[in-house]
mmCIF file of C-alpha atoms in Angstrom:
data_model
loop_
_atom_site.group_PDB
_atom_site.id
_atom_site.type_symbol
_atom_site.label_atom_id
_atom_site.label_comp_id
_atom_site.label_asym_id
_atom_site.label_seq_id
_atom_site.Cartn_x
_atom_site.Cartn_y
_atom_site.Cartn_z
ATOM 1 C CA MET A 1 44.891 160.152 207.278
ATOM 2 C CA SER A 2 47.810 158.758 209.333
ATOM 3 C CA ILE A 3 50.517 156.222 207.732
ATOM 4 C CA TYR A 4 49.242 153.838 210.440
ATOM 5 C CA LYS A 5 45.124 154.565 209.401
ATOM 6 C CA ASN A 6 46.833 153.646 205.600
ATOM 7 C CA GLY A 7 48.191 150.148 207.018
ATOM 8 C CA ILE A 8 45.312 148.748 208.345
ATOM 9 C CA ASP A 9 42.904 149.719 205.242
ATOM 10 C CA SER A 10 45.472 147.729 203.045
ATOM 11 C CA ILE A 11 46.090 144.944 205.061
ATOM 12 C CA LYS A 12 42.231 144.742 205.261
ATOM 13 C CA VAL A 13 41.532 145.305 201.151
ATOM 14 C CA GLY A 14 44.317 143.111 200.726
ATOM 15 C CA VAL A 15 42.815 139.927 202.582
ATOM 16 C CA GLU A 16 39.579 140.467 200.912
ATOM 17 C CA ASP A 17 41.494 140.485 197.663
ATOM 18 C CA MET A 18 43.243 137.401 198.440
ATOM 19 C CA GLN A 19 40.346 135.521 199.033
ATOM 20 C CA SER A 20 39.038 134.669 195.383
ATOM 21 C CA ASN A 21 40.011 132.382 192.861
ATOM 22 C CA GLU A 22 41.193 135.074 190.461
ATOM 23 C CA ALA A 23 44.637 135.454 189.922
ATOM 24 C CA GLY A 24 44.452 139.387 189.219
ATOM 25 C CA ARG A 25 42.394 139.716 192.849
ATOM 26 C CA VAL A 26 45.246 137.630 194.534
ATOM 27 C CA ILE A 27 48.080 139.313 193.020
ATOM 28 C CA SER A 28 46.088 143.030 194.158
ATOM 29 C CA GLY A 29 46.431 141.096 198.182
ATOM 30 C CA LEU A 30 49.509 140.721 197.521
ATOM 31 C CA ARG A 31 50.451 144.119 196.512
ATOM 32 C CA ASN A 32 47.794 145.372 199.185
ATOM 33 C CA ILE A 33 49.191 143.484 202.018
ATOM 34 C CA HIS A 34 52.720 143.710 201.630
ATOM 35 C CA ALA A 35 52.416 148.139 201.430
ATOM 36 C CA GLY A 36 50.186 147.478 204.442
ATOM 37 C CA ILE A 37 53.153 145.152 206.635
ATOM 38 C CA LEU A 38 55.439 148.344 205.550
ATOM 39 C CA LEU A 39 52.884 151.161 206.855
ATOM 40 C CA LEU A 40 52.605 149.570 210.126
ATOM 41 C CA ILE A 41 56.926 149.239 209.990
ATOM 42 C CA LYS A 42 56.752 152.973 209.333
ATOM 43 C CA ALA A 43 54.621 153.958 211.912
ATOM 44 C CA LYS A 44 56.295 152.173 214.630
ATOM 45 C CA LEU A 45 59.433 154.180 213.540
ATOM 46 C CA SER A 46 57.394 156.972 213.750
ATOM 47 C CA SER A 47 56.200 156.066 216.734
ATOM 48 C CA LEU A 48 60.214 156.678 217.754
ATOM 49 C CA SER A 49 60.806 159.885 216.032
ATOM 50 C CA GLY A 50 61.399 162.808 218.463
ATOM 51 C CA GLU A 51 58.744 165.444 218.576
ATOM 52 C CA GLY A 52 59.753 168.117 216.418
ATOM 53 C CA SER A 53 61.471 165.741 214.371
ATOM 54 C CA ASP A 54 59.512 166.000 211.054
ATOM 55 C CA GLU A 55 58.925 162.211 211.938
ATOM 56 C CA VAL A 56 62.963 161.789 211.339
ATOM 57 C CA LEU A 57 63.373 157.863 211.201
ATOM 58 C CA ILE A 58 61.288 157.466 208.264
ATOM 59 C CA LYS A 59 62.538 159.906 206.029
ATOM 60 C CA GLN A 60 65.110 158.753 203.521
ATOM 61 C CA LYS A 61 66.538 161.972 204.018
ATOM 62 C CA ILE A 62 68.428 162.962 207.124
ATOM 63 C CA LEU A 63 70.147 166.584 208.060
ATOM 64 C CA PRO A 64 71.423 167.787 211.213
ATOM 65 C CA THR A 65 69.940 170.935 213.077
ATOM 66 C CA LYS A 66 70.290 173.441 216.372
ATOM 67 C CA ASP A 67 67.690 173.002 218.619
ATOM 68 C CA LYS A 68 66.581 176.214 220.261
ATOM 69 C CA ASP A 69 68.750 175.727 222.841
ATOM 70 C CA GLY A 70 72.626 175.282 220.424
ATOM 71 C CA ASN A 71 72.065 171.613 220.462
ATOM 72 C CA VAL A 72 72.385 169.412 217.888
ATOM 73 C CA CYS A 73 69.685 167.439 217.063
ATOM 74 C CA PHE A 74 68.488 164.968 213.437
ATOM 75 C CA THR A 75 65.230 166.345 211.543
ATOM 76 C CA GLY A 76 63.959 164.427 208.464
ATOM 77 C CA GLN A 77 63.785 165.972 204.975
ATOM 78 C CA GLY A 78 61.608 166.320 201.792
ATOM 79 C CA ARG A 79 58.433 164.036 201.544
ATOM 80 C CA LYS A 80 60.348 160.305 200.506
ATOM 81 C CA THR A 81 60.390 157.924 203.201
ATOM 82 C CA VAL A 82 62.772 154.887 203.859
ATOM 83 C CA ASP A 83 62.632 152.189 201.192
ATOM 84 C CA ILE A 84 63.011 148.409 202.972
ATOM 85 C CA PHE A 85 66.725 148.289 203.252
ATOM 86 C CA GLN A 86 66.551 151.281 205.448
ATOM 87 C CA MET A 87 63.887 150.130 207.629
ATOM 88 C CA LYS A 88 66.167 147.152 208.151
ATOM 89 C CA GLU A 89 69.002 148.950 208.940
ATOM 90 C CA ARG A 90 66.934 151.574 211.455
ATOM 91 C CA CYS A 91 64.906 149.197 213.014
ATOM 92 C CA GLU A 92 67.852 147.100 213.846
ATOM 93 C CA SER A 93 69.814 150.150 215.000
ATOM 94 C CA LEU A 94 67.103 150.581 217.444
ATOM 95 C CA ASN A 95 66.556 146.538 218.816
ATOM 96 C CA VAL A 96 63.127 146.752 216.987
ATOM 97 C CA SER A 97 62.959 143.173 216.329
ATOM 98 C CA ILE A 98 60.893 141.793 213.014
ATOM 99 C CA ASN A 99 60.645 138.362 211.611
ATOM 100 C CA TRP A 100 61.753 139.710 207.839
ATOM 101 C CA LYS A 101 61.817 136.199 206.431
ATOM 102 C CA PRO A 102 58.544 136.475 205.704
ATOM 103 C CA ILE A 103 58.773 139.727 203.988
ATOM 104 C CA ASP A 104 61.270 139.684 202.088
ATOM 105 C CA LYS A 105 59.326 136.486 200.340
ATOM 106 C CA ILE A 106 56.361 138.473 199.457
ATOM 107 C CA THR A 107 58.660 141.178 198.605
ATOM 108 C CA LYS A 108 59.965 139.434 195.947
ATOM 109 C CA LEU A 109 56.674 138.306 194.722
ATOM 110 C CA ARG A 110 55.348 141.450 194.535
ATOM 111 C CA ASN A 111 58.276 142.978 192.737
ATOM 112 C CA ASP A 112 57.951 139.551 190.350
ATOM 113 C CA SER A 113 54.546 140.923 189.972
ATOM 114 C CA GLU A 114 55.218 144.752 188.927
ATOM 115 C CA HIS A 115 58.166 143.832 186.873
ATOM 116 C CA TYR A 116 56.977 140.816 184.702
ATOM 117 C CA PHE A 117 54.188 138.566 184.178
ATOM 118 C CA THR A 118 54.226 136.042 188.222
ATOM 119 C CA THR A 119 53.557 132.301 186.683
ATOM 120 C CA VAL A 120 53.586 131.870 190.388
ATOM 121 C CA PRO A 121 49.849 129.775 190.860
ATOM 122 C CA PRO A 122 47.570 131.411 193.364
ATOM 123 C CA LYS A 123 47.845 129.060 196.344
ATOM 124 C CA THR A 124 51.575 129.989 196.426
ATOM 125 C CA ILE A 125 50.828 133.572 196.679
ATOM 126 C CA GLN A 126 48.458 132.571 199.412
ATOM 127 C CA GLU A 127 50.430 130.739 201.164
ATOM 128 C CA ALA A 128 53.608 133.366 201.416
ATOM 129 C CA LEU A 129 50.270 135.992 202.769
ATOM 130 C CA ALA A 130 49.652 133.273 205.212
ATOM 131 C CA LYS A 131 53.474 133.361 206.348
ATOM 132 C CA THR A 132 53.193 137.150 206.840
ATOM 133 C CA PHE A 133 49.897 136.555 209.443
ATOM 134 C CA ILE A 134 51.743 136.685 212.689
ATOM 135 C CA VAL A 135 54.520 139.497 211.733
ATOM 136 C CA ILE A 136 51.057 140.902 211.716
ATOM 137 C CA SER A 137 50.066 140.445 214.991
ATOM 138 C CA ASP A 138 53.266 141.200 216.307
ATOM 139 C CA LEU A 139 53.497 144.034 214.536
ATOM 140 C CA LEU A 140 50.178 145.802 215.913
ATOM 141 C CA ARG A 141 50.534 144.372 219.190
ATOM 142 C CA ASN A 142 53.895 143.624 220.678
ATOM 143 C CA HIS A 143 55.376 146.881 218.390
ATOM 144 C CA LEU A 144 52.172 149.481 218.521
ATOM 145 C CA GLY A 145 50.136 148.501 221.297
ATOM 146 C CA LYS A 146 47.136 147.515 219.773
ATOM 147 C CA THR A 147 44.650 144.562 219.635
ATOM 148 C CA PRO A 148 44.292 142.539 216.385
ATOM 149 C CA GLN A 149 41.339 141.664 216.715
ATOM 150 C CA GLU A 150 39.547 145.497 217.808
ATOM 151 C CA GLU A 151 41.853 147.377 214.735
ATOM 152 C CA LEU A 152 40.982 144.804 211.860
ATOM 153 C CA GLY A 153 37.502 143.696 212.766
ATOM 154 C CA GLU A 154 36.341 140.234 214.066
ATOM 155 C CA GLU A 155 35.910 138.418 210.621
ATOM 156 C CA ILE A 156 39.331 138.953 209.030
ATOM 157 C CA TRP A 157 41.209 138.701 212.261
ATOM 158 C CA GLN A 158 39.686 135.147 211.944
ATOM 159 C CA PHE A 159 39.958 134.574 208.746
ATOM 160 C CA LEU A 160 43.556 135.343 208.950
ATOM 161 C CA LEU A 161 43.959 132.199 212.604
ATOM 162 C CA GLU A 162 42.470 129.505 209.554
ATOM 163 C CA SER A 163 44.894 130.705 207.012
ATOM 164 C CA GLU A 164 47.517 130.256 208.840
ATOM 165 C CA GLU A 165 45.914 127.295 210.670
ATOM 166 C CA VAL A 166 45.598 125.470 207.423
ATOM 167 C CA TYR A 167 48.989 126.340 206.399
ATOM 168 C CA ASP A 168 50.416 124.358 209.187
ATOM 169 C CA GLN A 169 48.786 121.991 209.222
ATOM 170 C CA GLU A 170 49.718 121.284 205.640
ATOM 171 C CA ARG A 171 52.927 122.283 206.396
ATOM 172 C CA ASP A 172 53.381 119.795 209.196
ATOM 173 C CA GLU A 173 51.475 117.200 207.077
ATOM 174 C CA CYS A 174 54.318 117.834 204.365
ATOM 175 C CA VAL A 175 57.123 117.176 207.546
ATOM 176 C CA SER A 176 55.694 114.073 208.614
ATOM 177 C CA ALA A 177 55.819 112.624 205.804
ATOM 178 C CA ILE A 178 59.666 113.558 205.457
ATOM 179 C CA GLU A 179 60.051 112.111 208.791
ATOM 180 C CA MET A 180 58.494 108.837 207.386
ATOM 181 C CA VAL A 181 61.090 108.280 205.257
ATOM 182 C CA ASP A 182 64.745 106.552 205.976
ATOM 183 C CA TRP A 183 67.115 109.391 204.281
ATOM 184 C CA GLU A 184 69.705 107.194 206.321
ATOM 185 C CA SER A 185 71.635 111.245 207.175
ATOM 186 C CA ALA A 186 70.288 113.693 209.741
ATOM 187 C CA MET A 187 71.552 116.039 207.852
ATOM 188 C CA LEU A 188 70.041 114.909 204.490
ATOM 189 C CA GLU A 189 66.245 114.847 206.155
ATOM 190 C CA GLU A 190 67.243 118.619 207.887
ATOM 191 C CA ALA A 191 67.988 119.320 204.318
ATOM 192 C CA VAL A 192 64.716 118.369 202.933
ATOM 193 C CA LYS A 193 62.383 119.431 205.112
ATOM 194 C CA GLU A 194 64.321 123.007 204.993
ATOM 195 C CA HIS A 195 63.836 122.915 201.232
ATOM 196 C CA SER A 196 61.692 125.037 198.863
ATOM 197 C CA CYS A 197 60.047 124.095 195.723
ATOM 198 C CA ASP A 198 62.368 125.626 193.011
ATOM 199 C CA VAL A 199 59.523 126.073 190.393
ATOM 200 C CA CYS A 200 57.122 128.228 192.578
ATOM 201 C CA GLY A 201 59.243 128.424 196.120
ATOM 202 C CA SER A 202 57.057 126.881 198.167
ATOM 203 C CA ASN A 203 57.743 124.654 201.259
ATOM 204 C CA LEU A 204 54.952 122.654 200.999
ATOM 205 C CA LEU A 205 57.027 119.826 199.421
ATOM 206 C CA LYS A 206 55.908 116.388 200.565
ATOM 207 C CA PRO A 207 56.611 112.331 199.631
ATOM 208 C CA THR A 208 54.935 111.020 196.997
ATOM 209 C CA GLU A 209 55.725 107.513 198.851
ATOM 210 C CA THR A 210 57.181 106.485 202.352
ATOM 211 C CA ASN A 211 57.479 103.220 201.443
ATOM 212 C CA VAL A 212 60.696 103.327 199.112
ATOM 213 C CA SER A 213 64.308 103.654 199.665
ATOM 214 C CA PHE A 214 65.393 107.367 200.071
ATOM 215 C CA HIS A 215 67.326 107.458 196.535
ATOM 216 C CA GLU A 216 63.634 106.401 194.980
ATOM 217 C CA THR A 217 61.851 108.911 196.767
ATOM 218 C CA ASN A 218 60.402 111.961 195.139
ATOM 219 C CA LEU A 219 58.790 115.198 196.288
ATOM 220 C CA LYS A 220 55.934 116.831 194.823
ATOM 221 C CA CYS A 221 54.492 120.346 195.599
ATOM 222 C CA GLY A 222 51.249 120.953 197.114
ATOM 223 C CA SER A 223 51.009 124.168 195.752
ATOM 224 C CA CYS A 224 52.125 124.187 192.098
ATOM 225 C CA GLY A 225 51.858 120.385 191.176
ATOM 226 C CA ASN A 226 55.557 119.621 190.042
ATOM 227 C CA VAL A 227 57.370 117.069 191.207
ATOM 228 C CA PHE A 228 60.607 116.308 191.874
ATOM 229 C CA SER A 229 63.225 113.235 192.006
ATOM 230 C CA PHE A 230 65.838 112.875 194.406
ATOM 231 C CA HIS A 231 68.531 113.777 191.947
ATOM 232 C CA GLU A 232 67.015 116.834 191.133
ATOM 233 C CA TYR A 233 66.500 118.531 194.456
ATOM 234 C CA ALA A 234 68.478 116.353 197.639
ATOM 235 C CA SER A 235 71.839 118.172 196.412
ATOM 236 C CA VAL A 236 70.422 121.177 195.954
ATOM 237 C CA ALA A 237 68.522 120.762 199.799
ATOM 238 C CA LEU A 238 71.613 120.375 200.980
ATOM 239 C CA ASN A 239 73.719 123.333 199.615
ATOM 240 C CA LYS A 240 70.872 125.493 200.498
ATOM 241 C CA LEU A 241 70.873 124.052 204.282
ATOM 242 C CA HIS A 242 74.826 124.471 204.061
ATOM 243 C CA GLU A 243 74.960 128.292 202.613
ATOM 244 C CA PRO A 244 75.110 129.992 206.024
ATOM 245 C CA VAL A 245 77.983 127.728 207.595
ATOM 246 C CA ALA A 246 79.772 128.219 204.507
ATOM 247 C CA TYR A 247 80.413 131.538 204.451
ATOM 248 C CA LEU A 248 81.140 131.868 208.179
ATOM 249 C CA ALA A 249 84.101 129.090 207.521
ATOM 250 C CA MET A 250 85.050 131.067 204.622
ATOM 251 C CA THR A 251 84.845 134.113 206.596
ATOM 252 C CA ASP A 252 85.657 132.572 210.212
ATOM 253 C CA GLY A 253 87.857 129.916 209.091
ATOM 254 C CA GLY A 254 87.481 126.859 210.125
ATOM 255 C CA ASP A 255 85.878 123.448 208.096
ATOM 256 C CA PRO A 256 82.529 122.956 206.520
ATOM 257 C CA GLU A 257 79.934 120.691 207.202
ATOM 258 C CA ILE A 258 79.408 119.602 203.768
ATOM 259 C CA VAL A 259 81.960 118.780 200.495
ATOM 260 C CA ASP A 260 81.398 117.765 197.283
ATOM 261 C CA CYS A 261 81.888 114.214 197.664
ATOM 262 C CA PRO A 262 85.202 112.456 196.104
ATOM 263 C CA PHE A 263 83.141 109.354 194.794
ATOM 264 C CA CYS A 264 80.475 110.554 193.119
ATOM 265 C CA GLY A 265 81.321 114.484 192.925
ATOM 266 C CA GLU A 266 77.529 115.587 193.879
ATOM 267 C CA PHE A 267 77.463 118.281 197.059
ATOM 268 C CA GLY A 268 76.298 115.666 200.058
ATOM 269 C CA TYR A 269 79.349 114.739 201.517
ATOM 270 C CA VAL A 270 78.642 114.916 204.864
ATOM 271 C CA ILE A 271 81.834 115.337 207.371
ATOM 272 C CA GLU A 272 80.529 114.806 210.642
ATOM 273 C CA GLU A 273 78.236 112.251 209.486
ATOM 274 C CA GLY A 274 81.792 110.805 207.843
ATOM 275 C CA ARG A 275 80.024 109.871 204.224
ATOM 276 C CA CYS A 276 77.828 110.987 201.339
ATOM 277 C CA ALA A 277 74.454 111.604 201.939
ATOM 278 C CA LEU A 278 73.672 110.792 198.446
ATOM 279 C CA CYS A 279 75.968 107.894 197.482
ATOM 280 C CA GLU A 280 76.763 106.645 201.090
ATOM 281 C CA GLU A 281 80.367 105.879 199.691
ATOM 282 C CA TYR A 282 82.818 106.892 202.762
ATOM 283 C CA ALA A 283 85.777 108.354 202.613
ATOM 284 C CA HIS A 284 89.040 107.498 204.621
ATOM 285 C CA ARG A 285 89.984 109.603 207.752
ATOM 286 C CA GLN A 286 92.998 108.251 208.698
ATOM 287 C CA CYS A 287 96.511 107.478 206.069
ATOM 288 C CA ALA A 288 97.267 104.412 205.375
ATOM 289 C CA ARG A 289 100.590 105.192 204.934
ATOM 290 C CA CYS A 290 101.683 107.603 207.472
ATOM 291 C CA SER A 291 98.947 106.881 209.925
ATOM 292 C CA ASN A 292 97.910 110.919 210.515
ATOM 293 C CA PRO A 293 94.252 112.130 210.069
ATOM 294 C CA ILE A 294 93.045 113.020 206.658
ATOM 295 C CA PRO A 295 92.315 117.060 206.665
ATOM 296 C CA VAL A 296 88.967 117.901 205.214
ATOM 297 C CA SER A 297 90.448 119.461 202.365
ATOM 298 C CA GLU A 298 91.964 116.409 200.848
ATOM 299 C CA LEU A 299 89.406 113.665 201.705
ATOM 300 C CA SER A 300 89.713 111.524 198.374
ATOM 301 C CA ASP A 301 88.675 107.776 197.124
ATOM 302 C CA GLY A 302 91.886 106.537 198.330
ATOM 303 C CA SER A 303 93.409 105.747 201.975
ATOM 304 C CA LEU A 304 96.349 107.938 201.040
ATOM 305 C CA CYS A 305 96.737 111.970 203.124
ATOM 306 C CA GLY A 306 97.496 114.248 199.896
ATOM 307 C CA TYR A 307 101.510 114.244 201.108
ATOM 308 C CA CYS A 308 101.808 110.932 201.025
ATOM 309 C CA GLN A 309 99.882 109.885 197.698
ATOM 310 C CA HIS A 310 101.812 112.524 196.214
ATOM 311 C CA MET A 311 105.328 110.504 197.167
ATOM 312 C CA SER A 312 103.716 107.196 195.782
ATOM 313 C CA ASP A 313 103.097 108.692 193.237
ATOM 314 C CA ARG A 314 106.409 110.046 192.688
ATOM 315 C CA ASP A 315 107.422 105.979 193.321
ATOM 316 C CA THR A 316 105.470 105.153 190.382
#
């Protein structure tokens, strides 16, 4: 049986399992759909392997050999195939564009279910799987030249469409509710929209009320039901949103977009907005003594730059 056929069969079985209300079957569905997606990616890499290469692009071990004309070529060796990290490397090298984010999500869930007893609710797993359906469609349609309806069957295909539609609808409702709150900070609002549940990882977080101040806005997870207060999620959400920018600032130079607030001490002072998104305090950006701009690294709850503050302390 071909890699491709195995992948299709795994996805079909997985979709049937994930429709169950039994946690065990949902986890089985997770494993099968995860395996099926990886097999489809291997099928794509296999199709790009040259003739006589022993499917070189899906083999872990690759050795140089010579063809009949004496030209150096590479062939796959052994039976071990590539792992996810190698798949990503080879797809990137070959400009095979795949959305890995939803795959990474279910990979983590699958690993947890394999090595630990997962406490993640079935709905969270079903939600994560629903996000992969567009990846399955893209692999079949754009990378393998197949028609999803024909390969998976009309019944399963319609279920995938409906599951994705239901998730999108719930997600849209969450985003709309978040937008109804006056966060008084565009950065904070964006961070809350992108935030995921700290317990189960779902991003179906929705304000319990929208007519209160942002400080009093609690978020409830639509998957596991946990409720988080503003102080439990706000700074964490800003930190997660800022991580990629902070890495670039650290490696390429430049100022970060968000820093620890000199007033409340929380990670929430938004440089562009000139205020803390959490406590709403403003820091002086021009020194009251020398009139020079105060660097981001010297922001404080006072009105002096670092040098002038040092000189002032000496005078006293």
